[in-house]
PDB file of C-alpha atoms in Angstrom:
ATOM      1  CA  MET K  25      -0.361  -0.198   0.003  1.00  0.00           C
ATOM      2  CA  ALA K  26       1.232   3.849  -0.982  1.00  0.00           C
ATOM      3  CA  SER K  27       2.218   6.034   1.832  1.00  0.00           C
ATOM      4  CA  ARG K  28       1.081   8.612   3.287  1.00  0.00           C
ATOM      5  CA  LEU K  29       2.371  11.428   4.459  1.00  0.00           C
ATOM      6  CA  PRO K  30       0.363  12.709   8.100  1.00  0.00           C
ATOM      7  CA  GLY K  31       0.984  17.133   7.763  1.00  0.00           C
ATOM      8  CA  ALA K  32       0.262  16.772   3.562  1.00  0.00           C
ATOM      9  CA  SER K  33      -3.009  18.615   4.549  1.00  0.00           C
ATOM     10  CA  ARG K  34      -3.179  20.679   1.427  1.00  0.00           C
ATOM     11  CA  PRO K  35      -5.639  21.141  -0.633  1.00  0.00           C
ATOM     12  CA  PHE K  36      -5.464  19.370  -3.767  1.00  0.00           C
ATOM     13  CA  ARG K  37      -7.745  18.991  -6.906  1.00  0.00           C
ATOM     14  CA  SER K  38     -11.270  18.092  -6.676  1.00  0.00           C
ATOM     15  CA  LYS K  39     -11.743  16.867 -10.484  1.00  0.00           C
ATOM     16  CA  PHE K  40      -9.297  16.024 -13.415  1.00  0.00           C
ATOM     17  CA  LYS K  41     -10.010  17.937 -16.726  1.00  0.00           C
ATOM     18  CA  LEU K  42      -8.608  17.000 -19.288  1.00  0.00           C
ATOM     19  CA  PRO K  43      -7.186  18.866 -21.786  1.00  0.00           C
ATOM     20  CA  ASN K  44      -8.597  17.674 -25.106  1.00  0.00           C
ATOM     21  CA  HIS K  45     -11.151  14.740 -24.973  1.00  0.00           C
ATOM     22  CA  ASN K  46     -10.770  13.809 -28.324  1.00  0.00           C
ATOM     23  CA  LEU K  47      -7.560  12.032 -26.624  1.00  0.00           C
ATOM     24  CA  LEU K  48      -9.086   9.083 -25.523  1.00  0.00           C
ATOM     25  CA  ARG K  49     -11.350   7.695 -28.764  1.00  0.00           C
ATOM     26  CA  TRP K  50      -9.394   5.249 -30.149  1.00  0.00           C
ATOM     27  CA  PHE K  51     -11.108   2.770 -32.444  1.00  0.00           C
ATOM     28  CA  PRO K  52      -8.895   1.531 -35.066  1.00  0.00           C
ATOM     29  CA  GLY K  53     -10.359  -0.278 -38.366  1.00  0.00           C
ATOM     30  CA  HIS K  54      -8.554  -3.559 -36.563  1.00  0.00           C
ATOM     31  CA  MET K  55     -11.009  -3.386 -33.456  1.00  0.00           C
ATOM     32  CA  HIS K  56     -14.531  -2.840 -35.580  1.00  0.00           C
ATOM     33  CA  LYS K  57     -12.924  -6.113 -37.798  1.00  0.00           C
ATOM     34  CA  GLY K  58     -12.458  -7.613 -34.708  1.00  0.00           C
ATOM     35  CA  LEU K  59     -16.072  -7.629 -33.470  1.00  0.00           C
ATOM     36  CA  GLU K  60     -17.221  -9.109 -36.591  1.00  0.00           C
ATOM     37  CA  GLN K  61     -15.667 -11.163 -36.738  1.00  0.00           C
ATOM     38  CA  ILE K  62     -16.090 -12.677 -33.245  1.00  0.00           C
ATOM     39  CA  GLN K  63     -19.891 -12.319 -33.167  1.00  0.00           C
ATOM     40  CA  ALA K  64     -19.550 -14.403 -36.573  1.00  0.00           C
ATOM     41  CA  ARG K  65     -17.892 -17.045 -34.733  1.00  0.00           C
ATOM     42  CA  LEU K  66     -20.272 -16.955 -31.239  1.00  0.00           C
ATOM     43  CA  LYS K  67     -21.856 -20.498 -32.987  1.00  0.00           C
ATOM     44  CA  ASP K  68     -18.644 -22.301 -32.390  1.00  0.00           C
ATOM     45  CA  VAL K  69     -18.500 -21.321 -28.566  1.00  0.00           C
ATOM     46  CA  ASP K  70     -18.804 -22.849 -26.101  1.00  0.00           C
ATOM     47  CA  CYS K  71     -17.503 -20.435 -22.722  1.00  0.00           C
ATOM     48  CA  ILE K  72     -16.053 -17.326 -23.763  1.00  0.00           C
ATOM     49  CA  ILE K  73     -12.967 -16.577 -21.311  1.00  0.00           C
ATOM     50  CA  GLU K  74     -12.642 -12.411 -20.253  1.00  0.00           C
ATOM     51  CA  VAL K  75      -9.237 -10.765 -19.369  1.00  0.00           C
ATOM     52  CA  HIS K  76      -9.271  -8.089 -17.374  1.00  0.00           C
ATOM     53  CA  ASP K  77      -6.728  -5.800 -15.716  1.00  0.00           C
ATOM     54  CA  ALA K  78      -7.512  -5.998 -12.080  1.00  0.00           C
ATOM     55  CA  ARG K  79      -6.146  -2.684 -10.941  1.00  0.00           C
ATOM     56  CA  ILE K  80      -9.247  -1.270 -12.335  1.00  0.00           C
ATOM     57  CA  PRO K  81     -12.068  -4.375 -11.898  1.00  0.00           C
ATOM     58  CA  PHE K  82     -15.089  -2.714 -13.808  1.00  0.00           C
ATOM     59  CA  SER K  83     -13.603   0.170 -15.422  1.00  0.00           C
ATOM     60  CA  GLY K  84     -13.647  -0.414 -19.734  1.00  0.00           C
ATOM     61  CA  ARG K  85     -15.412  -3.906 -20.085  1.00  0.00           C
ATOM     62  CA  ASP K  86     -18.463  -3.075 -22.192  1.00  0.00           C
ATOM     63  CA  THR K  87     -21.824  -3.162 -21.409  1.00  0.00           C
ATOM     64  CA  GLN K  88     -22.133  -5.025 -25.599  1.00  0.00           C
ATOM     65  CA  PHE K  89     -20.202  -7.851 -24.428  1.00  0.00           C
ATOM     66  CA  ARG K  90     -23.095  -8.923 -21.352  1.00  0.00           C
ATOM     67  CA  THR K  91     -25.167  -8.678 -24.128  1.00  0.00           C
ATOM     68  CA  LEU K  92     -23.624 -10.730 -26.644  1.00  0.00           C
ATOM     69  CA  PHE K  93     -22.275 -13.600 -24.295  1.00  0.00           C
ATOM     70  CA  GLN K  94     -25.268 -14.015 -21.981  1.00  0.00           C
ATOM     71  CA  LEU K  95     -26.230 -17.468 -23.361  1.00  0.00           C
ATOM     72  CA  ARG K  96     -22.744 -18.440 -22.880  1.00  0.00           C
ATOM     73  CA  PRO K  97     -21.039 -19.535 -19.849  1.00  0.00           C
ATOM     74  CA  HIS K  98     -18.716 -16.160 -18.430  1.00  0.00           C
ATOM     75  CA  VAL K  99     -15.195 -16.305 -17.454  1.00  0.00           C
ATOM     76  CA  LEU K 100     -13.901 -13.940 -16.191  1.00  0.00           C
ATOM     77  CA  LEU K 101      -9.939 -13.582 -14.982  1.00  0.00           C
ATOM     78  CA  LEU K 102      -8.267 -10.214 -13.025  1.00  0.00           C
ATOM     79  CA  ASN K 103      -5.684 -10.339 -14.595  1.00  0.00           C
ATOM     80  CA  LYS K 104      -1.917  -8.328 -13.182  1.00  0.00           C
ATOM     81  CA  VAL K 105      -3.265  -9.450  -9.365  1.00  0.00           C
ATOM     82  CA  ASP K 106       0.287  -8.990  -7.570  1.00  0.00           C
ATOM     83  CA  LEU K 107       0.066  -5.587  -8.595  1.00  0.00           C
ATOM     84  CA  VAL K 108      -2.957  -4.809  -7.304  1.00  0.00           C
ATOM     85  CA  ASP K 109      -3.967  -4.319  -3.157  1.00  0.00           C
ATOM     86  CA  LYS K 110      -5.299  -7.334  -2.198  1.00  0.00           C
ATOM     87  CA  VAL K 111      -7.070  -6.202   0.732  1.00  0.00           C
ATOM     88  CA  LYS K 112      -9.087  -3.083  -1.085  1.00  0.00           C
ATOM     89  CA  LEU K 113     -10.462  -5.497  -3.614  1.00  0.00           C
ATOM     90  CA  LYS K 114     -11.932  -7.662  -0.674  1.00  0.00           C
ATOM     91  CA  GLN K 115     -13.203  -3.867   0.895  1.00  0.00           C
ATOM     92  CA  LEU K 116     -14.636  -2.967  -2.413  1.00  0.00           C
ATOM     93  CA  GLN K 117     -16.807  -6.292  -3.125  1.00  0.00           C
ATOM     94  CA  VAL K 118     -15.319  -7.133  -6.329  1.00  0.00           C
ATOM     95  CA  GLU K 119     -15.991 -10.236  -6.780  1.00  0.00           C
ATOM     96  CA  GLN K 120     -19.531  -9.718  -6.127  1.00  0.00           C
ATOM     97  CA  LYS K 121     -20.483  -7.456  -8.119  1.00  0.00           C
ATOM     98  CA  LEU K 122     -18.978  -8.754 -11.295  1.00  0.00           C
ATOM     99  CA  LYS K 123     -21.573 -11.481 -10.219  1.00  0.00           C
ATOM    100  CA  GLU K 124     -23.684  -9.342 -10.484  1.00  0.00           C
ATOM    101  CA  GLN K 125     -23.803  -8.044 -13.559  1.00  0.00           C
ATOM    102  CA  GLY K 126     -23.555 -11.746 -15.377  1.00  0.00           C
ATOM    103  CA  VAL K 127     -20.165 -13.065 -14.920  1.00  0.00           C
ATOM    104  CA  ASP K 128     -20.454 -17.088 -13.494  1.00  0.00           C
ATOM    105  CA  THR K 129     -16.592 -16.865 -12.347  1.00  0.00           C
ATOM    106  CA  VAL K 130     -14.121 -14.922 -11.243  1.00  0.00           C
ATOM    107  CA  PHE K 131     -11.286 -16.086 -10.975  1.00  0.00           C
ATOM    108  CA  PHE K 132      -7.305 -13.406  -9.485  1.00  0.00           C
ATOM    109  CA  THR K 133      -4.335 -14.159 -11.837  1.00  0.00           C
ATOM    110  CA  ASP K 134      -0.949 -13.539 -12.423  1.00  0.00           C
ATOM    111  CA  LEU K 135      -0.548 -14.734 -15.647  1.00  0.00           C
ATOM    112  CA  ARG K 136       3.461 -13.950 -16.274  1.00  0.00           C
ATOM    113  CA  ASN K 137       4.384 -15.913 -13.840  1.00  0.00           C
ATOM    114  CA  PHE K 138       2.161 -18.958 -14.814  1.00  0.00           C
ATOM    115  CA  GLU K 139       4.346 -21.680 -13.740  1.00  0.00           C
ATOM    116  CA  LYS K 140       4.562 -21.188 -10.740  1.00  0.00           C
ATOM    117  CA  SER K 141       1.103 -22.010 -10.225  1.00  0.00           C
ATOM    118  CA  GLN K 142      -1.199 -25.155 -10.261  1.00  0.00           C
ATOM    119  CA  LEU K 143      -5.315 -22.516 -11.101  1.00  0.00           C
ATOM    120  CA  LEU K 144      -5.298 -23.130 -14.943  1.00  0.00           C
ATOM    121  CA  LYS K 145      -4.110 -26.746 -15.048  1.00  0.00           C
ATOM    122  CA  GLU K 146      -6.566 -27.399 -11.806  1.00  0.00           C
ATOM    123  CA  LYS K 147      -9.001 -24.997 -11.304  1.00  0.00           C
ATOM    124  CA  ILE K 148      -9.604 -21.868 -14.290  1.00  0.00           C
ATOM    125  CA  LEU K 149      -9.670 -25.438 -17.448  1.00  0.00           C
ATOM    126  CA  PRO K 150     -11.983 -27.606 -15.416  1.00  0.00           C
ATOM    127  CA  THR K 151     -14.665 -24.485 -14.178  1.00  0.00           C
ATOM    128  CA  VAL K 152     -15.063 -23.610 -18.630  1.00  0.00           C
ATOM    129  CA  THR K 153     -15.312 -27.048 -18.886  1.00  0.00           C
ATOM    130  CA  GLU K 154     -18.163 -27.860 -16.459  1.00  0.00           C
ATOM    131  CA  LEU K 155     -19.432 -24.078 -16.915  1.00  0.00           C
ATOM    132  CA  THR K 156     -20.317 -25.788 -20.017  1.00  0.00           C
ATOM    133  CA  ASP K 157     -21.461 -29.610 -19.003  1.00  0.00           C
ATOM    134  CA  SER K 158     -24.017 -27.426 -17.337  1.00  0.00           C
ATOM    135  CA  ARG K 159     -25.688 -24.632 -19.694  1.00  0.00           C
ATOM    136  CA  PRO K 160     -27.063 -26.457 -23.692  1.00  0.00           C
ATOM    137  CA  ARG K 161     -24.791 -26.228 -25.929  1.00  0.00           C
ATOM    138  CA  TYR K 162     -27.434 -25.691 -28.972  1.00  0.00           C
ATOM    139  CA  ASN K 163     -25.409 -26.819 -32.082  1.00  0.00           C
ATOM    140  CA  ARG K 164     -22.596 -28.282 -30.352  1.00  0.00           C
ATOM    141  CA  GLU K 165     -24.746 -30.516 -27.997  1.00  0.00           C
ATOM    142  CA  GLY K 166     -22.804 -34.304 -28.030  1.00  0.00           C
ATOM    143  CA  LEU K 167     -19.272 -33.036 -28.552  1.00  0.00           C
ATOM    144  CA  ASN K 168     -16.187 -33.909 -26.883  1.00  0.00           C
ATOM    145  CA  GLU K 169     -14.869 -31.024 -27.694  1.00  0.00           C
ATOM    146  CA  TYR K 170     -14.259 -27.585 -25.795  1.00  0.00           C
ATOM    147  CA  ASN K 171     -14.292 -24.197 -27.653  1.00  0.00           C
ATOM    148  CA  ALA K 172     -13.624 -21.746 -25.424  1.00  0.00           C
ATOM    149  CA  MET K 173     -13.180 -17.779 -26.648  1.00  0.00           C
ATOM    150  CA  VAL K 174     -10.912 -15.679 -24.958  1.00  0.00           C
ATOM    151  CA  ILE K 175     -12.232 -11.738 -25.260  1.00  0.00           C
ATOM    152  CA  GLY K 176     -10.605  -7.958 -23.245  1.00  0.00           C
ATOM    153  CA  VAL K 177     -10.034  -4.789 -23.620  1.00  0.00           C
ATOM    154  CA  PRO K 178      -6.213  -4.514 -25.037  1.00  0.00           C
ATOM    155  CA  ASN K 179      -3.081  -5.231 -23.059  1.00  0.00           C
ATOM    156  CA  VAL K 180      -4.611  -7.364 -19.838  1.00  0.00           C
ATOM    157  CA  GLY K 181      -3.627 -11.015 -21.037  1.00  0.00           C
ATOM    158  CA  LYS K 182      -5.073 -12.204 -23.391  1.00  0.00           C
ATOM    159  CA  SER K 183      -2.471 -13.918 -25.321  1.00  0.00           C
ATOM    160  CA  THR K 184       0.478 -14.783 -22.807  1.00  0.00           C
ATOM    161  CA  LEU K 185      -3.054 -16.246 -21.382  1.00  0.00           C
ATOM    162  CA  ILE K 186      -3.523 -18.489 -24.319  1.00  0.00           C
ATOM    163  CA  ASN K 187       0.424 -19.423 -24.887  1.00  0.00           C
ATOM    164  CA  ALA K 188       0.142 -20.007 -20.351  1.00  0.00           C
ATOM    165  CA  VAL K 189      -2.279 -22.726 -21.331  1.00  0.00           C
ATOM    166  CA  ARG K 190      -0.683 -23.941 -23.777  1.00  0.00           C
ATOM    167  CA  TRP K 191       2.399 -24.388 -21.705  1.00  0.00           C
ATOM    168  CA  ALA K 192       0.710 -25.443 -19.682  1.00  0.00           C
ATOM    169  CA  ASN K 193      -1.304 -28.316 -20.286  1.00  0.00           C
ATOM    170  CA  ILE K 194       0.246 -29.863 -23.265  1.00  0.00           C
ATOM    171  CA  LYS K 195       4.038 -28.416 -22.883  1.00  0.00           C
ATOM    172  CA  ARG K 196       4.073 -26.961 -26.348  1.00  0.00           C
ATOM    173  CA  LYS K 197       7.496 -24.054 -25.989  1.00  0.00           C
ATOM    174  CA  GLY K 198       6.990 -21.233 -28.725  1.00  0.00           C
ATOM    175  CA  ARG K 199       4.254 -18.547 -28.404  1.00  0.00           C
ATOM    176  CA  ALA K 200       0.936 -19.595 -30.217  1.00  0.00           C
ATOM    177  CA  ALA K 201      -0.436 -16.247 -29.641  1.00  0.00           C
ATOM    178  CA  SER K 202       1.813 -12.719 -29.763  1.00  0.00           C
ATOM    179  CA  VAL K 203       2.935 -11.044 -26.847  1.00  0.00           C
ATOM    180  CA  GLY K 204       3.769  -6.949 -26.895  1.00  0.00           C
ATOM    181  CA  ALA K 205       4.184  -4.175 -23.924  1.00  0.00           C
ATOM    182  CA  LYS K 206       1.374  -1.690 -25.745  1.00  0.00           C
ATOM    183  CA  ALA K 207      -2.173  -2.341 -26.718  1.00  0.00           C
ATOM    184  CA  GLY K 208      -2.995  -3.379 -29.742  1.00  0.00           C
ATOM    185  CA  VAL K 209      -0.543  -6.569 -30.559  1.00  0.00           C
ATOM    186  CA  THR K 210      -3.641  -8.966 -31.365  1.00  0.00           C
ATOM    187  CA  ARG K 211      -5.676  -7.503 -34.787  1.00  0.00           C
ATOM    188  CA  SER K 212      -7.786 -10.392 -36.083  1.00  0.00           C
ATOM    189  CA  VAL K 213      -9.711 -13.688 -34.993  1.00  0.00           C
ATOM    190  CA  SER K 214      -7.400 -16.631 -35.046  1.00  0.00           C
ATOM    191  CA  SER K 215      -7.970 -20.176 -35.474  1.00  0.00           C
ATOM    192  CA  LYS K 216      -8.278 -22.645 -33.011  1.00  0.00           C
ATOM    193  CA  ILE K 217      -5.432 -22.527 -30.524  1.00  0.00           C
ATOM    194  CA  LYS K 218      -6.061 -26.645 -28.969  1.00  0.00           C
ATOM    195  CA  VAL K 219      -4.361 -25.591 -25.180  1.00  0.00           C
ATOM    196  CA  ASN K 220      -5.463 -28.994 -23.505  1.00  0.00           C
ATOM    197  CA  ASN K 221      -5.603 -32.960 -25.101  1.00  0.00           C
ATOM    198  CA  ASN K 222      -8.185 -34.471 -22.775  1.00  0.00           C
ATOM    199  CA  PRO K 223     -10.935 -33.268 -22.782  1.00  0.00           C
ATOM    200  CA  PRO K 224     -10.093 -31.261 -25.891  1.00  0.00           C
ATOM    201  CA  LEU K 225     -10.040 -27.942 -25.210  1.00  0.00           C
ATOM    202  CA  TYR K 226      -9.758 -24.661 -27.954  1.00  0.00           C
ATOM    203  CA  ILE K 227      -9.740 -21.227 -27.327  1.00  0.00           C
ATOM    204  CA  VAL K 228      -9.691 -18.904 -30.379  1.00  0.00           C
ATOM    205  CA  ASP K 229      -7.832 -15.886 -29.552  1.00  0.00           C
ATOM    206  CA  THR K 230      -9.327 -12.554 -30.079  1.00  0.00           C
ATOM    207  CA  PRO K 231      -8.341  -8.374 -30.024  1.00  0.00           C
ATOM    208  CA  GLY K 232      -8.620  -6.097 -27.869  1.00  0.00           C
ATOM    209  CA  ILE K 233     -11.413  -4.067 -27.695  1.00  0.00           C
ATOM    210  CA  LEU K 234     -12.168  -0.587 -27.097  1.00  0.00           C
ATOM    211  CA  THR K 235     -16.308   0.704 -26.298  1.00  0.00           C
ATOM    212  CA  PRO K 236     -15.889   3.491 -29.683  1.00  0.00           C
ATOM    213  CA  ASN K 237     -16.414   5.966 -27.506  1.00  0.00           C
ATOM    214  CA  ILE K 238     -15.141   6.181 -24.331  1.00  0.00           C
ATOM    215  CA  PRO K 239     -17.681   9.135 -22.094  1.00  0.00           C
ATOM    216  CA  ASP K 240     -16.222   9.553 -18.392  1.00  0.00           C
ATOM    217  CA  ILE K 241     -12.868  10.983 -19.043  1.00  0.00           C
ATOM    218  CA  GLU K 242     -11.880   9.277 -15.267  1.00  0.00           C
ATOM    219  CA  ASN K 243     -12.865   5.458 -17.130  1.00  0.00           C
ATOM    220  CA  GLY K 244     -10.342   6.530 -20.109  1.00  0.00           C
ATOM    221  CA  MET K 245      -7.490   7.624 -17.457  1.00  0.00           C
ATOM    222  CA  ARG K 246      -8.241   4.517 -15.754  1.00  0.00           C
ATOM    223  CA  LEU K 247      -7.597   2.593 -19.155  1.00  0.00           C
ATOM    224  CA  ALA K 248      -4.751   4.118 -20.143  1.00  0.00           C
ATOM    225  CA  LEU K 249      -2.452   4.482 -16.962  1.00  0.00           C
ATOM    226  CA  CYS K 250      -3.401   0.778 -17.101  1.00  0.00           C
ATOM    227  CA  SER K 251      -1.638   0.726 -20.244  1.00  0.00           C
ATOM    228  CA  CYS K 252      -5.064  -0.317 -23.011  1.00  0.00           C
ATOM    229  CA  VAL K 253      -4.599   3.030 -24.579  1.00  0.00           C
ATOM    230  CA  PRO K 254      -1.032   3.470 -26.592  1.00  0.00           C
ATOM    231  CA  ASP K 255       0.445   6.296 -24.266  1.00  0.00           C
ATOM    232  CA  HIS K 256       1.253   8.509 -27.660  1.00  0.00           C
ATOM    233  CA  LEU K 257      -2.348   8.854 -28.158  1.00  0.00           C
ATOM    234  CA  VAL K 258      -3.690  10.480 -25.050  1.00  0.00           C
ATOM    235  CA  GLY K 259       0.134  11.092 -23.844  1.00  0.00           C
ATOM    236  CA  VAL K 260       2.728  10.927 -21.195  1.00  0.00           C
ATOM    237  CA  GLU K 261       2.500  13.722 -18.761  1.00  0.00           C
ATOM    238  CA  ASN K 262      -1.846  13.430 -19.653  1.00  0.00           C
ATOM    239  CA  LEU K 263      -0.958  10.414 -17.835  1.00  0.00           C
ATOM    240  CA  VAL K 264       1.086  11.854 -14.599  1.00  0.00           C
ATOM    241  CA  ASP K 265      -1.043  14.489 -14.331  1.00  0.00           C
ATOM    242  CA  TYR K 266      -4.047  12.342 -13.614  1.00  0.00           C
ATOM    243  CA  LEU K 267      -2.343  10.177 -11.717  1.00  0.00           C
ATOM    244  CA  LEU K 268      -0.848  12.392  -9.342  1.00  0.00           C
ATOM    245  CA  PHE K 269      -4.482  13.666  -9.584  1.00  0.00           C
ATOM    246  CA  TRP K 270      -5.450  10.354  -7.844  1.00  0.00           C
ATOM    247  CA  MET K 271      -3.063   9.968  -5.427  1.00  0.00           C
ATOM    248  CA  ASN K 272      -3.035  13.308  -3.894  1.00  0.00           C
ATOM    249  CA  LYS K 273      -7.321  13.149  -3.166  1.00  0.00           C
ATOM    250  CA  ARG K 274      -6.792  10.542  -1.416  1.00  0.00           C
ATOM    251  CA  GLY K 275      -3.263  10.570   0.640  1.00  0.00           C
ATOM    252  CA  TYR K 276      -0.969   8.461  -1.302  1.00  0.00           C
ATOM    253  CA  PHE K 277       2.143  10.427  -0.914  1.00  0.00           C
ATOM    254  CA  SER K 278       4.601   7.566  -2.388  1.00  0.00           C
ATOM    255  CA  TYR K 279       5.861   9.395  -5.275  1.00  0.00           C
ATOM    256  CA  VAL K 280       7.379  12.114  -2.948  1.00  0.00           C
ATOM    257  CA  ASP K 281      10.187   9.587  -0.922  1.00  0.00           C
ATOM    258  CA  PHE K 282      10.105   6.794  -4.523  1.00  0.00           C
ATOM    259  CA  PHE K 283      11.625  10.090  -6.457  1.00  0.00           C
ATOM    260  CA  GLY K 284      13.534  11.942  -3.827  1.00  0.00           C
ATOM    261  CA  ILE K 285      11.006  15.752  -4.015  1.00  0.00           C
ATOM    262  CA  ASP K 286      10.692  17.651  -0.888  1.00  0.00           C
ATOM    263  CA  ASP K 287       6.919  17.420  -1.253  1.00  0.00           C
ATOM    264  CA  PRO K 288       3.333  16.295  -3.030  1.00  0.00           C
ATOM    265  CA  THR K 289       2.565  18.600  -5.895  1.00  0.00           C
ATOM    266  CA  ASP K 290      -0.027  19.471  -7.576  1.00  0.00           C
ATOM    267  CA  SER K 291       1.156  20.067 -10.872  1.00  0.00           C
ATOM    268  CA  VAL K 292       2.677  17.921 -13.018  1.00  0.00           C
ATOM    269  CA  MET K 293       4.849  19.906 -14.235  1.00  0.00           C
ATOM    270  CA  ILE K 294       6.537  20.846 -10.812  1.00  0.00           C
ATOM    271  CA  LEU K 295       6.180  17.120 -10.605  1.00  0.00           C
ATOM    272  CA  LEU K 296       8.325  16.421 -13.721  1.00  0.00           C
ATOM    273  CA  THR K 297      10.447  19.356 -13.578  1.00  0.00           C
ATOM    274  CA  LYS K 298      12.312  17.439 -10.052  1.00  0.00           C
ATOM    275  CA  ILE K 299      12.140  14.725 -11.387  1.00  0.00           C
ATOM    276  CA  ALA K 300      13.914  14.678 -14.481  1.00  0.00           C
ATOM    277  CA  MET K 301      16.877  17.069 -12.325  1.00  0.00           C
ATOM    278  CA  LYS K 302      17.118  14.762  -9.382  1.00  0.00           C
ATOM    279  CA  GLN K 303      17.421  11.906 -12.293  1.00  0.00           C
ATOM    280  CA  ASN K 304      19.209  14.228 -15.067  1.00  0.00           C
ATOM    281  CA  LYS K 305      17.082  13.620 -17.130  1.00  0.00           C
ATOM    282  CA  MET K 306      17.738  16.886 -19.628  1.00  0.00           C
ATOM    283  CA  LEU K 307      17.326  18.530 -23.146  1.00  0.00           C
ATOM    284  CA  LYS K 308      19.810  20.444 -25.562  1.00  0.00           C
ATOM    285  CA  VAL K 309      17.727  22.270 -27.398  1.00  0.00           C
ATOM    286  CA  ARG K 310      17.830  26.234 -29.187  1.00  0.00           C
ATOM    287  CA  ASP K 311      16.608  28.812 -27.629  1.00  0.00           C
ATOM    288  CA  GLN K 312      14.015  30.399 -30.569  1.00  0.00           C
ATOM    289  CA  SER K 313      14.290  34.056 -28.755  1.00  0.00           C
ATOM    290  CA  THR K 314      18.563  33.774 -27.931  1.00  0.00           C
ATOM    291  CA  ASN K 315      19.290  30.784 -31.114  1.00  0.00           C
ATOM    292  CA  GLN K 316      22.098  29.481 -28.414  1.00  0.00           C
ATOM    293  CA  PHE K 317      21.488  25.675 -27.018  1.00  0.00           C
ATOM    294  CA  VAL K 318      19.981  25.776 -23.783  1.00  0.00           C
ATOM    295  CA  VAL K 319      19.716  22.711 -21.331  1.00  0.00           C
ATOM    296  CA  ARG K 320      16.183  21.956 -20.045  1.00  0.00           C
ATOM    297  CA  PRO K 321      14.514  19.165 -18.428  1.00  0.00           C
ATOM    298  CA  ASN K 322      13.384  16.221 -20.388  1.00  0.00           C
ATOM    299  CA  LEU K 323       9.545  16.157 -19.001  1.00  0.00           C
ATOM    300  CA  ASP K 324       8.922  12.417 -21.778  1.00  0.00           C
ATOM    301  CA  ALA K 325      11.190  11.336 -19.883  1.00  0.00           C
ATOM    302  CA  ALA K 326      11.052  11.689 -16.163  1.00  0.00           C
ATOM    303  CA  ALA K 327       7.224  10.844 -17.383  1.00  0.00           C
ATOM    304  CA  SER K 328       7.767   7.328 -18.412  1.00  0.00           C
ATOM    305  CA  LEU K 329       9.975   7.320 -15.536  1.00  0.00           C
ATOM    306  CA  VAL K 330       6.655   7.398 -13.070  1.00  0.00           C
ATOM    307  CA  LEU K 331       4.577   5.510 -15.654  1.00  0.00           C
ATOM    308  CA  LYS K 332       6.698   3.219 -15.166  1.00  0.00           C
ATOM    309  CA  ALA K 333       7.448   2.971 -11.159  1.00  0.00           C
ATOM    310  CA  PHE K 334       3.019   2.738 -11.233  1.00  0.00           C
ATOM    311  CA  ARG K 335       3.240   0.349 -13.563  1.00  0.00           C
ATOM    312  CA  THR K 336       6.084  -2.165 -11.876  1.00  0.00           C
ATOM    313  CA  GLY K 337       4.038  -1.243  -8.442  1.00  0.00           C
ATOM    314  CA  GLN K 338       6.458   0.417  -7.062  1.00  0.00           C
ATOM    315  CA  LEU K 339       4.810   3.487  -6.309  1.00  0.00           C
ATOM    316  CA  GLY K 340       2.513   0.123  -4.276  1.00  0.00           C
ATOM    317  CA  HIS K 341      -0.334  -2.089  -5.367  1.00  0.00           C
ATOM    318  CA  PHE K 342      -3.704   0.518  -5.996  1.00  0.00           C
ATOM    319  CA  VAL K 343      -6.778  -0.812  -7.056  1.00  0.00           C
ATOM    320  CA  LEU K 344      -7.747   2.836  -9.357  1.00  0.00           C
ATOM    321  CA  ASP K 345     -11.638   1.728  -9.419  1.00  0.00           C
ATOM    322  CA  ASP K 346     -12.111   2.438  -5.632  1.00  0.00           C
ATOM    323  CA  ASP K 347     -15.120   4.848  -6.519  1.00  0.00           C
ATOM    324  CA  LEU K 348     -16.975   2.565  -8.849  1.00  0.00           C
TER     325      LEU K 348
END
């Protein structure tokens, strides 16, 4: 949990303002095409496995998905749980709220360390087959194989899940699905990938899909903080500004000690300038008024340091959706 400073009682912003709301509009062509492909493949799908970021258990989860998949079992994996305040998850009754929204089963996972866990083999896959057998399979009734479709917003671990479950059950090395640190690596619905022999279980990978419009600024910024939207579209300084707002509002000041600055601040420019100078992140630029080169703080480099510290858990473990 992030540290608090008892003396930091100064007034901070109560509302976050984004300079340009259009920064959060990102629905590239492959997402529209992917949604159409998903709908076309549904008749051959027995179960839906949704992967989402545990730091934002509610933000970004599209209600359109719930309508599409309501006739099929729905398993939700809240991934990257190693970066989450688990006490806060329980306090917020996250699992109960998600089940009230139509999710059959919720698992908390850290798919990057799948070799150390038997969760995939002993819990998740048996749950998929059990839920499938408990409901009508319509045109797939009587088949001895199972097809699951993996869905979710970009960069939450869908492809990592497929590679992990394939390794855990049939010991296939190499990647069956492409994995990357940026949103939008998977561009289209894949062919079936076999991940289990007995019973035969296949998984279909899909591109990360967001809603065409993200009407709520905080919802969108939380998605972007968790890398579900490419950083360059929102701007790293804007992302750090929202993180600063979110932490200050809750009294979390771990950034002060971590980056070695004097006091909490409500100004992202002050924060990034101090960090750039502390970390010697400087730029040599030409001054337009004097035509001379001057050295200035590299604010983008400082912002990247802050985002990395947040995304790796160095600033603390959080549940960003603590007010939903």
